[in-house]
Tab-separated table of C-alpha atoms in Angstrom:
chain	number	residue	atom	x	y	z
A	148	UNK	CA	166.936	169.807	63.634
A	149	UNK	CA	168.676	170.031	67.060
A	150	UNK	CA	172.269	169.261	66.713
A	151	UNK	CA	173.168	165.789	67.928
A	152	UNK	CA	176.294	165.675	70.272
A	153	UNK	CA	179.553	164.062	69.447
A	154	UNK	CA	181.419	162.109	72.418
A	155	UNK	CA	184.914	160.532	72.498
A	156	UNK	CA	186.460	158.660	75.184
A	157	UNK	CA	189.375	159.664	77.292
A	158	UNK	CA	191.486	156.997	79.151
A	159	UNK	CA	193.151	159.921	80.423
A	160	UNK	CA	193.934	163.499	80.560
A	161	UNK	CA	196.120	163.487	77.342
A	162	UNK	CA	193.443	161.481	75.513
A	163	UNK	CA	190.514	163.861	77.345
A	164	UNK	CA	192.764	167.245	75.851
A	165	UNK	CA	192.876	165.611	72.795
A	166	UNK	CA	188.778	165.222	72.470
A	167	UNK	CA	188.351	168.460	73.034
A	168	UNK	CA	191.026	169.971	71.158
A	169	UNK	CA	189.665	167.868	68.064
A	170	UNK	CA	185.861	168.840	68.349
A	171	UNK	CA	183.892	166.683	70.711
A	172	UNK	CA	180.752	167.923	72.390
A	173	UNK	CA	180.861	165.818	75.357
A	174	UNK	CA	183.900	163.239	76.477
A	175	UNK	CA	183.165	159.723	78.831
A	176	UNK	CA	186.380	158.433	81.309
A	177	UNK	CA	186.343	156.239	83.862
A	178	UNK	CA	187.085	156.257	87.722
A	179	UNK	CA	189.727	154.860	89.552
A	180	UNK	CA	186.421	152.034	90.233
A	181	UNK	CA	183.561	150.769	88.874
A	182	UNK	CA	184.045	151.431	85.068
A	183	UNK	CA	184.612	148.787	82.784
A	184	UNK	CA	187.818	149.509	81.549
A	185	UNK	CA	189.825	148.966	84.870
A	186	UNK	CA	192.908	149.049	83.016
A	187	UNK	CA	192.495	152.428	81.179
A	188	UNK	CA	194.726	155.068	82.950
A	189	UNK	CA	191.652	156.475	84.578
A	190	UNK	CA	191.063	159.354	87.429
A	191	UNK	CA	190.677	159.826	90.766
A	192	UNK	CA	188.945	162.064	92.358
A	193	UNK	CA	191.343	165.416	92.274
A	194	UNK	CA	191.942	164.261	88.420
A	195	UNK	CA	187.849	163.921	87.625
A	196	UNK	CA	187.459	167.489	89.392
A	197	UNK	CA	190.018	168.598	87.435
A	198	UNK	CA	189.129	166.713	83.854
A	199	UNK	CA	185.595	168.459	84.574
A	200	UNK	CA	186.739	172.133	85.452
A	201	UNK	CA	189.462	171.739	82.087
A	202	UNK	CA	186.445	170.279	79.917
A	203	UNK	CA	183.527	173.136	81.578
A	204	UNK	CA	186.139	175.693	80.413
A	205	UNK	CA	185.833	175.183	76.974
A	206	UNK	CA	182.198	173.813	76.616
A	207	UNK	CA	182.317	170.851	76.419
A	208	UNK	CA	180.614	168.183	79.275
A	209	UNK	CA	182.226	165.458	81.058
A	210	UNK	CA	180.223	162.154	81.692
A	211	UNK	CA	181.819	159.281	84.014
A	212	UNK	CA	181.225	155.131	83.636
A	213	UNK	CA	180.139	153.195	86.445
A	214	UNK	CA	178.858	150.802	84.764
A	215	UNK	CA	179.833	147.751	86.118
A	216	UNK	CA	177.737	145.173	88.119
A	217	UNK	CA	177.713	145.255	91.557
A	218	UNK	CA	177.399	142.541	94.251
A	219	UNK	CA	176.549	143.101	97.571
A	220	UNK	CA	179.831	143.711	99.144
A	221	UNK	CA	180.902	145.964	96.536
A	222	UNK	CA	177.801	148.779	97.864
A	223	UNK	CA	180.044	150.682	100.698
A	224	UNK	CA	182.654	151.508	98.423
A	225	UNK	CA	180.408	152.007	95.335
A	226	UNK	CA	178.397	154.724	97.388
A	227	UNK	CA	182.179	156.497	97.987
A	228	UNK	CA	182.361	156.363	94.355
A	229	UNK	CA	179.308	157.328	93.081
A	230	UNK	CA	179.580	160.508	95.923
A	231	UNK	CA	182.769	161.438	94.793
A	232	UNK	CA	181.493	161.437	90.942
A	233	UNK	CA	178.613	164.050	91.597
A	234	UNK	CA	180.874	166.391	93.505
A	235	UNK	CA	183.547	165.954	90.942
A	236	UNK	CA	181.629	168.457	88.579
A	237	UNK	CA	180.477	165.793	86.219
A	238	UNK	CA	177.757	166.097	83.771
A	239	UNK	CA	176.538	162.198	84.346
A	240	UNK	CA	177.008	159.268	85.366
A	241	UNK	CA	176.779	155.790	83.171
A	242	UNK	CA	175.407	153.237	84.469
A	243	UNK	CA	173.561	149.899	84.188
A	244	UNK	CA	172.788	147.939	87.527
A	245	UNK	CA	169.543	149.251	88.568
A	246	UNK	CA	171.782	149.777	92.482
A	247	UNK	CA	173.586	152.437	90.838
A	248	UNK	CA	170.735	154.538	90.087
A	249	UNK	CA	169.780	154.036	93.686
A	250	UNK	CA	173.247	154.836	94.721
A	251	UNK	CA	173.206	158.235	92.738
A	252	UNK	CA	169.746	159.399	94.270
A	253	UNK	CA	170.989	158.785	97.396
A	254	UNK	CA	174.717	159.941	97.241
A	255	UNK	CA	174.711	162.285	94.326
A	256	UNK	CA	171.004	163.208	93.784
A	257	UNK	CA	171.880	166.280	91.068
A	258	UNK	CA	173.403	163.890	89.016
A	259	UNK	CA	171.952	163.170	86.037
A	260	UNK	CA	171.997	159.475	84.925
A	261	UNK	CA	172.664	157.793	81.243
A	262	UNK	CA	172.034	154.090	81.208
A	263	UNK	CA	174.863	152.331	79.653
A	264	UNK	CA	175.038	150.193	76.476
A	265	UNK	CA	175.269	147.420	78.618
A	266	UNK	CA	172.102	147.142	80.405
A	267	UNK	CA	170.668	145.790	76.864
A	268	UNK	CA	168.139	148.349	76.059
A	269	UNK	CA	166.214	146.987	72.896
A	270	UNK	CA	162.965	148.224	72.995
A	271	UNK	CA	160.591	151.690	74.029
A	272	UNK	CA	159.422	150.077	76.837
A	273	UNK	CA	162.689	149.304	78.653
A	274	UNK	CA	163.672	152.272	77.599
A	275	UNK	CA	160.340	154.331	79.228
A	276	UNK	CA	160.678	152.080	82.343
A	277	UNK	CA	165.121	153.455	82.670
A	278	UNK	CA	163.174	156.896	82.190
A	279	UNK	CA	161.051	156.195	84.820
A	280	UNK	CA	163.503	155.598	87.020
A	281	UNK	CA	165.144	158.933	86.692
A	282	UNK	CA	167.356	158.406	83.532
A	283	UNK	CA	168.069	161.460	80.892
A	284	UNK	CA	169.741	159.167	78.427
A	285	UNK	CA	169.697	155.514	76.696
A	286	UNK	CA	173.176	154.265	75.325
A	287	UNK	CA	171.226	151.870	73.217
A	288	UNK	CA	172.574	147.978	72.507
A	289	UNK	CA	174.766	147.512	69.941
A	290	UNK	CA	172.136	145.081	68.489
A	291	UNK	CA	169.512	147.833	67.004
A	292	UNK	CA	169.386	148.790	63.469
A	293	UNK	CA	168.782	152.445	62.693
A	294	UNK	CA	164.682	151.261	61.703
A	295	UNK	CA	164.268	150.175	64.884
A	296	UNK	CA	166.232	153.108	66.619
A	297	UNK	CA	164.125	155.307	64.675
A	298	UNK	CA	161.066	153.472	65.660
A	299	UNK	CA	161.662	153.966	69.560
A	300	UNK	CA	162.715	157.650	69.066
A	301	UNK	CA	158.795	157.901	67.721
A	302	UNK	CA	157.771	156.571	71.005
A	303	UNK	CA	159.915	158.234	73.829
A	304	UNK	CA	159.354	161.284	75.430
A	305	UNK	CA	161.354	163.976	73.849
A	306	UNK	CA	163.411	164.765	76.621
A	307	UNK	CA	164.665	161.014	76.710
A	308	UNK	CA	167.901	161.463	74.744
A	309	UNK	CA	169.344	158.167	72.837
A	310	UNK	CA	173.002	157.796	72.558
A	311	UNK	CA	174.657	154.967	69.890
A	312	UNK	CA	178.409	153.806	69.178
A	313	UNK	CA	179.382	154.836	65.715
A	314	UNK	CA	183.255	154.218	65.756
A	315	UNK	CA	185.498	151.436	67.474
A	316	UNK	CA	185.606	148.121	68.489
A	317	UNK	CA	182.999	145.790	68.649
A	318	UNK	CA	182.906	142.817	70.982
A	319	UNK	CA	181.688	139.339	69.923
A	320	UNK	CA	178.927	139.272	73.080
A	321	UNK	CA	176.004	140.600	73.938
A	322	UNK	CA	175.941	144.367	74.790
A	323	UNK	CA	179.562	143.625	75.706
A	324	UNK	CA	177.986	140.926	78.038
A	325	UNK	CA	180.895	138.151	78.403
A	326	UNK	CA	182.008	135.812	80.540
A	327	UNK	CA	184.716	134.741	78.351
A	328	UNK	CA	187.467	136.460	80.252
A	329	UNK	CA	186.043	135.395	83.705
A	330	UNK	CA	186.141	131.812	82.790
A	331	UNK	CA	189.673	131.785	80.738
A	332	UNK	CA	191.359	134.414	82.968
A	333	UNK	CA	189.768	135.139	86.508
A	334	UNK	CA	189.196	138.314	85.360
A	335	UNK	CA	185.757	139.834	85.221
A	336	UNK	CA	184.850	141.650	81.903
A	337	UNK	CA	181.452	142.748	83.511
A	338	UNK	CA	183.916	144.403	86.272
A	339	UNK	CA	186.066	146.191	84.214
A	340	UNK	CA	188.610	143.460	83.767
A	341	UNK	CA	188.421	142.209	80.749
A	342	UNK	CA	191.505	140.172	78.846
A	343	UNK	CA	189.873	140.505	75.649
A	344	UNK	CA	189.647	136.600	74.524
A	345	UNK	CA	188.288	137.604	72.003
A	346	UNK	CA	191.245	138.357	70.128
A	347	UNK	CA	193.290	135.512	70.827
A	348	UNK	CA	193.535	133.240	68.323
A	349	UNK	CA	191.712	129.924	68.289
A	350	UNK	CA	192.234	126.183	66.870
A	351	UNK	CA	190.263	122.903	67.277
A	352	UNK	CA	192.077	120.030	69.382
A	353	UNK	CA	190.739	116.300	68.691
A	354	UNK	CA	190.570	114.090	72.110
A	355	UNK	CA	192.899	111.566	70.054
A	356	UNK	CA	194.991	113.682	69.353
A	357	UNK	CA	196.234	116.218	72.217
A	358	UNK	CA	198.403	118.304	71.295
A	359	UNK	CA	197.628	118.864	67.660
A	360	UNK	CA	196.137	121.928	66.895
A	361	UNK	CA	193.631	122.245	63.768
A	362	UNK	CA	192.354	125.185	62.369
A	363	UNK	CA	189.208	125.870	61.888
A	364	UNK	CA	189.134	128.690	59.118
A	365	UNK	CA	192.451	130.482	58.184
A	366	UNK	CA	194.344	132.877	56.358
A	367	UNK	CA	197.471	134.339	56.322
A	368	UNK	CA	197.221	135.668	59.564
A	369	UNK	CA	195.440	132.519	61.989
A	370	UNK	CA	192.242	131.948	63.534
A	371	UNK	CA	189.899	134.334	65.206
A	372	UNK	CA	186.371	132.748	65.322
A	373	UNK	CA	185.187	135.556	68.021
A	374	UNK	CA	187.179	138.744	66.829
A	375	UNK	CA	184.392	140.869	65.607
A	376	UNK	CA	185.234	143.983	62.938
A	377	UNK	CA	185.439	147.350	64.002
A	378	UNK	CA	182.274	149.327	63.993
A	379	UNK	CA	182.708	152.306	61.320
A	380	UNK	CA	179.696	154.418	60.691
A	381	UNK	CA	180.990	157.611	59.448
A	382	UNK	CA	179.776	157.453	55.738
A	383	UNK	CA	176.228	157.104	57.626
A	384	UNK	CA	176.217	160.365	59.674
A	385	UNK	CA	173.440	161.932	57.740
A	386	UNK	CA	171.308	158.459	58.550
A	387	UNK	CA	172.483	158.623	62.020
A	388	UNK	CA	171.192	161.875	62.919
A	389	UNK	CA	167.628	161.678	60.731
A	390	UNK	CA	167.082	158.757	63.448
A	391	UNK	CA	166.531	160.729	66.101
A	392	UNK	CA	170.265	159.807	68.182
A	393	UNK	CA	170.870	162.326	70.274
A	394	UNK	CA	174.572	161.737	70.672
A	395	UNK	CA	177.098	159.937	68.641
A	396	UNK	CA	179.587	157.824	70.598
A	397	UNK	CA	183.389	157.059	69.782
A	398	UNK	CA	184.566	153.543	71.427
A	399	UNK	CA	188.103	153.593	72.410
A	400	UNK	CA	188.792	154.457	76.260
A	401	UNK	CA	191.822	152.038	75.809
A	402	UNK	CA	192.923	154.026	72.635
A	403	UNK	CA	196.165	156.334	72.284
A	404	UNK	CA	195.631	160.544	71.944
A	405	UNK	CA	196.738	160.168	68.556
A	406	UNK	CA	193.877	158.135	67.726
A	407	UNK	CA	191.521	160.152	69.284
A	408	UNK	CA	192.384	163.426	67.524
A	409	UNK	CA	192.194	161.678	64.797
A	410	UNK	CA	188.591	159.732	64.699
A	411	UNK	CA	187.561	162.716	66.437
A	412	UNK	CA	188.583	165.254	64.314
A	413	UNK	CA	186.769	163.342	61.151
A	414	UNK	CA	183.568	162.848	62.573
A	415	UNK	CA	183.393	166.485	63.681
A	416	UNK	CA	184.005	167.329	60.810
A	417	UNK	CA	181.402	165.057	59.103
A	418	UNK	CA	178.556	166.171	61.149
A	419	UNK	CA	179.672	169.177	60.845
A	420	UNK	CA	179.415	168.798	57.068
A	421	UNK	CA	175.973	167.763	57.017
A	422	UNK	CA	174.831	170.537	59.424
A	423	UNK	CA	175.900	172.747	56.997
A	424	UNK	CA	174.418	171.012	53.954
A	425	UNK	CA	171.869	167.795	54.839
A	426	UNK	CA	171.855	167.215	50.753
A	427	UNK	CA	175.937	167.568	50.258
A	428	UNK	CA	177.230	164.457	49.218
A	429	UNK	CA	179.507	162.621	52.144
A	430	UNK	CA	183.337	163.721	52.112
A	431	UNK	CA	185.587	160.677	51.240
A	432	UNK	CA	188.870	161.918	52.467
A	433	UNK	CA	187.230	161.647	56.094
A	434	UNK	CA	186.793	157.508	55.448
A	435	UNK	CA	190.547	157.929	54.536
A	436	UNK	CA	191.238	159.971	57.433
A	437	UNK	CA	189.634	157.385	60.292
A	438	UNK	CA	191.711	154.502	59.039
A	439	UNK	CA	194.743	156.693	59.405
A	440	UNK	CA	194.541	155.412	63.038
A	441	UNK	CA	194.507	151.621	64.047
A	442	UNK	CA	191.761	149.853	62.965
A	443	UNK	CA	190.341	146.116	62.205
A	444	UNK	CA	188.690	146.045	59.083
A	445	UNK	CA	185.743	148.164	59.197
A	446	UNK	CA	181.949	147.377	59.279
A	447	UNK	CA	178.312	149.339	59.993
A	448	UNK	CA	177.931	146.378	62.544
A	449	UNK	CA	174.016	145.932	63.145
A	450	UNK	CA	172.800	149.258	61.699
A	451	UNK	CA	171.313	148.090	58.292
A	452	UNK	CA	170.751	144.347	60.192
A	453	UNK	CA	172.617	141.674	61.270
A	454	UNK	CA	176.186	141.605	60.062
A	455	UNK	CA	176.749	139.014	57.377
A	456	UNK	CA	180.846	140.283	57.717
A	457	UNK	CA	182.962	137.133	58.984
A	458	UNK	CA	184.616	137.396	61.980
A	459	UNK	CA	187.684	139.546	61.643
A	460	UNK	CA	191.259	139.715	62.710
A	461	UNK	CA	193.352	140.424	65.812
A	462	UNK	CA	195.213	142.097	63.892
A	463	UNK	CA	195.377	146.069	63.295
A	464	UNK	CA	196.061	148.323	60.308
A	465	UNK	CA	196.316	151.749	59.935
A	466	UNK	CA	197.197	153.943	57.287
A	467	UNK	CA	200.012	155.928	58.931
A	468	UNK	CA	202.184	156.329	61.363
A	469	UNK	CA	202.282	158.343	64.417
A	470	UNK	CA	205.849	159.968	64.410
A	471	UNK	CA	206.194	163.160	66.505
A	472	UNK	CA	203.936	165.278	69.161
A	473	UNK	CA	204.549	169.148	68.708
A	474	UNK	CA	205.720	170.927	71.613
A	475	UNK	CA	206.155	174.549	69.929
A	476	UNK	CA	207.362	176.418	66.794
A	477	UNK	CA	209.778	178.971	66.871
A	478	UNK	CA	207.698	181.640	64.793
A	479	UNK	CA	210.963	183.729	64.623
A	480	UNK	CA	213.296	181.148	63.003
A	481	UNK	CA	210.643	178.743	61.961
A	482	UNK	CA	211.644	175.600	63.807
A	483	UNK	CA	209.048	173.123	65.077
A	484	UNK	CA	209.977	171.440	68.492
A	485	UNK	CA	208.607	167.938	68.701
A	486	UNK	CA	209.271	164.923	71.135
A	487	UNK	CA	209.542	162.063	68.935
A	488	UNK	CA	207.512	158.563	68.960
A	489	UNK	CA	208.425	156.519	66.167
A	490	UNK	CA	211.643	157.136	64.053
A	491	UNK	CA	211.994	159.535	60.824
A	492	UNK	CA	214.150	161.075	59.086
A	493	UNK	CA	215.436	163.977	58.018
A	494	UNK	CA	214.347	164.738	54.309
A	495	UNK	CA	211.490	163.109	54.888
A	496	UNK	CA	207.604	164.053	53.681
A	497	UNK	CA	205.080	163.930	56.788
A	498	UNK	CA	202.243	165.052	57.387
A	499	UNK	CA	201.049	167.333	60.427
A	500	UNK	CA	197.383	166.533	61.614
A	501	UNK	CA	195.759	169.785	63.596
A	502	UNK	CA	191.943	170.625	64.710
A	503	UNK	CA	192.207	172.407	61.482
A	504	UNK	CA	193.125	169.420	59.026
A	505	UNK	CA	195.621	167.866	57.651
A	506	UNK	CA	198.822	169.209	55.584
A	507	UNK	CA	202.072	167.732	53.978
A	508	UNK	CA	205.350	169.005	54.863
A	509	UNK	CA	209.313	168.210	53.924
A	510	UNK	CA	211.278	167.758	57.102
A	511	UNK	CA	214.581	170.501	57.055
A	512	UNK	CA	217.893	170.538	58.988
A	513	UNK	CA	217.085	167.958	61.896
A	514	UNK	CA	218.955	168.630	64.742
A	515	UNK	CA	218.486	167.232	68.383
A	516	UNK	CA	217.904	168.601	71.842
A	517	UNK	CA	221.346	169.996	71.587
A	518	UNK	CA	221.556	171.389	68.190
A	519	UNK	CA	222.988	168.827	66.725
A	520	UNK	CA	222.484	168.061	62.964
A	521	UNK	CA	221.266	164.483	62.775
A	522	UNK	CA	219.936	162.314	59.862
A	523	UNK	CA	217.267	160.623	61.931
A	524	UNK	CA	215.033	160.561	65.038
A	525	UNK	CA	215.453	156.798	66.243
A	526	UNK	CA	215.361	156.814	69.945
A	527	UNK	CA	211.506	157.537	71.393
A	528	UNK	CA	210.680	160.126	73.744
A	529	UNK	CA	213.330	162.405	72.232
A	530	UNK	CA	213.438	166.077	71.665
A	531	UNK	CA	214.108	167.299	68.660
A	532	UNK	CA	213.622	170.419	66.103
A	533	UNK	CA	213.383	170.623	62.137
A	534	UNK	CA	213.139	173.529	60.101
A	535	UNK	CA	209.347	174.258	58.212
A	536	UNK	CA	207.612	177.052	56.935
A	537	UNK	CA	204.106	175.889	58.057
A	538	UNK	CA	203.118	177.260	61.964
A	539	UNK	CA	202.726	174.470	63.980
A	540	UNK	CA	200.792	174.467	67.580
A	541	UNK	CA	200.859	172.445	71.035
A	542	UNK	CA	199.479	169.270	70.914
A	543	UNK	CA	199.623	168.906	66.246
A	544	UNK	CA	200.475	165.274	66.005
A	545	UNK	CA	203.228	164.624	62.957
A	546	UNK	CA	202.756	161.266	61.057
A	547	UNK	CA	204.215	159.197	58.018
A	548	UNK	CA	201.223	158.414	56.096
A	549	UNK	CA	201.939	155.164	54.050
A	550	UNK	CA	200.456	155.411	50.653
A	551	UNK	CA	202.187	159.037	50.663
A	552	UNK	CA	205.680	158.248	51.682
């Protein structure tokens, strides 16, 4: 079996690092333009030509969203864009208005093209007819179960490759096809500007009664009839990759480092885990491990059919806390360096998180940037240093995980 791919999204350099640092094959950002997350952090054209070199470095390929729908008077600038993608360095471009695949041939004609999730791609034929056109890869819609993903792999060329979402948030429209935002905001989700209505929370009003707000379903937290569950498919690798998906997608361009290192760093090693064994049963410290970053509660979405989940909640859990970055450890008198992100204290039991794993440690004579003994880290951004016995790299991420602490 040829080794599927596993991508994770960047909003920005730290987040792209991250990725890599944490085992993905293959990372998706976004342009300064035409990407559908317009308020991500994003990168321009010296910062996509140098998020390419960084990621060609160490392996791993570098794929750029434009994916949002054009009108006529966006095409001058869009053909600036799309140019400046394919001499960026980049390994594709996503798209999913037909005009950008016209764009590309014309302005960046090496580039090879992957058809996003949102162009709706349900069936072979659509998908044979995006092939036609000149595309390498399908991000299938979110709608397909794996039979029916399994069912089009049968009946594609083999050198179509089919990408899915297996991690993140969902959205309550089709494909991510809303007009929600548009109509309550002025701001265009299919232009990268979506205000994510979806997660407000809702209540009927009675034209008799203005004013007075009734709920429609509740619990302890309000109303959120369109808040979908987060998509979690990580128990499912081994069902992922017998379906023929060619690359397994993490949502989250929006999403903190810490979050991708994390999700990341379990589903590498999941598929990892059943490259080395198909028949080993599935690791249940990694299901543990992807809630340890914030999460709705958790669903397989439309894999095994439509959901029959209620809508969820706007708001997140995680499992722990993301306390400290690691700047460097003083080998000689064993002292890690961190800047700090949420308080903790001295005494205190954390846990460090690393490409390698995980591991529990007792924080040891706190001091701060000046070498002053201190019984707590409370202001963020601070440096500080603790004494531990464990070696410690660049870029570990320190956290309080809850049911531990």
């Amino acid at each position: 079996m040829k080794k599927a791919e596993l991508l994770s999204p960047a909003g920005a350099m730290p987040q792209l690092k991250a990725a890599i640092d944490y085992g993905a094959d293959a990372v998706y950002c976004g342009a300064k333009k035409f990407g559908l997350r317009a308020y991500a952090g994003n990168f321009d054209a010296e910062a996509l030509s140098e998020a390419a070199s960084y990621a060609h470095k160490r392996g791993v390929k570098l794929y750029v969203t434009f994916n949002a729908f054009l009108y006529d008077d966006n095409m001058e600038d869009a053909a600036k864009t799309m140019e400046m993608i394919g001499k960026s360095g980049a390994d594709a471009a996503i798209v999913s208005d037909i005009a950008a695949i016209l764009l590309a041939k014309e302005h960046a004609p090496n580039l090879p093209i992957h058809v996003s999730t949102q162009a709706n791609t349900l069936n072979s034929l659509s998908a044979r007819h995006w092939y036609e056109l000149g595309a390498s890869r399908i991000i299938l819609a979110r709608e397909l179960s794996l039979e029916r993903i399994s069912s089009m792999r049968e009946k594609l060329p083999e050198d179509l490759e089919l990408e899915a979402f297996v991690h993140g948030a969902m959205c309550a429209s089709y494909s991510g096809r809303c007009v929600l935002s548009n109509h309550l905001s002025g701001r265009d989700a299919n232009q990268g500007g979506c205000v994510q209505p979806c997660r407000w929370k809702y209540a009927l009003v009675e034209e008799k009664r203005p004013g007075k707000y009734l709920p429609i379903a509740e619990d302890e937290n309000g109303t959120y009839i369109y808040s979908a569950n987060d998509l979690c498919m990580i128990e499912h690798v081994p069902e992922l990759l017998k379906a023929g998906i060619s690359s397994l997608k993490i949502e989250g361009r929006m999403k903190t480092e810490y979050y991708v290192a994390t999700v990341t760093g379990a589903y590498r090693r999941a598929m990892d885990n059943f490259y080395a064994d198909p028949e080993a049963p599935f690791d249940k410290t990694l299901l543990d491990e992807v809630k340890r970053a914030s999460h709705r509660p958790l669903s397989t979405g439309f894999y095994y059919g439509k959901p029959d989940s209620p809508p969820g909640t706007a708001e997140y859990k995680q499992d722990s806390v993301f306390v400290a970055n690691v700047i460097s450890y003083d080998s000689e008198n064993k002292r890690v360096h961190v800047r700090q992100r949420n308080k903790f204290l001295n005494g205190e039991t954390l846990t460090r998180l690393s490409p390698e794993g995980t591991v529990s440690f007792k924080v040891e004579d706190l001091r701060d940037d000046e070498g002053k003994t201190v019984e707590s880290a409370p202001h963020p951004m601070q440096r500080l240093s603790f004494k531990c016995d464990i070696p410690m790299n660049e870029g570990d991420f320190i956290r309080r995980d809850l049911d531990k602490s």
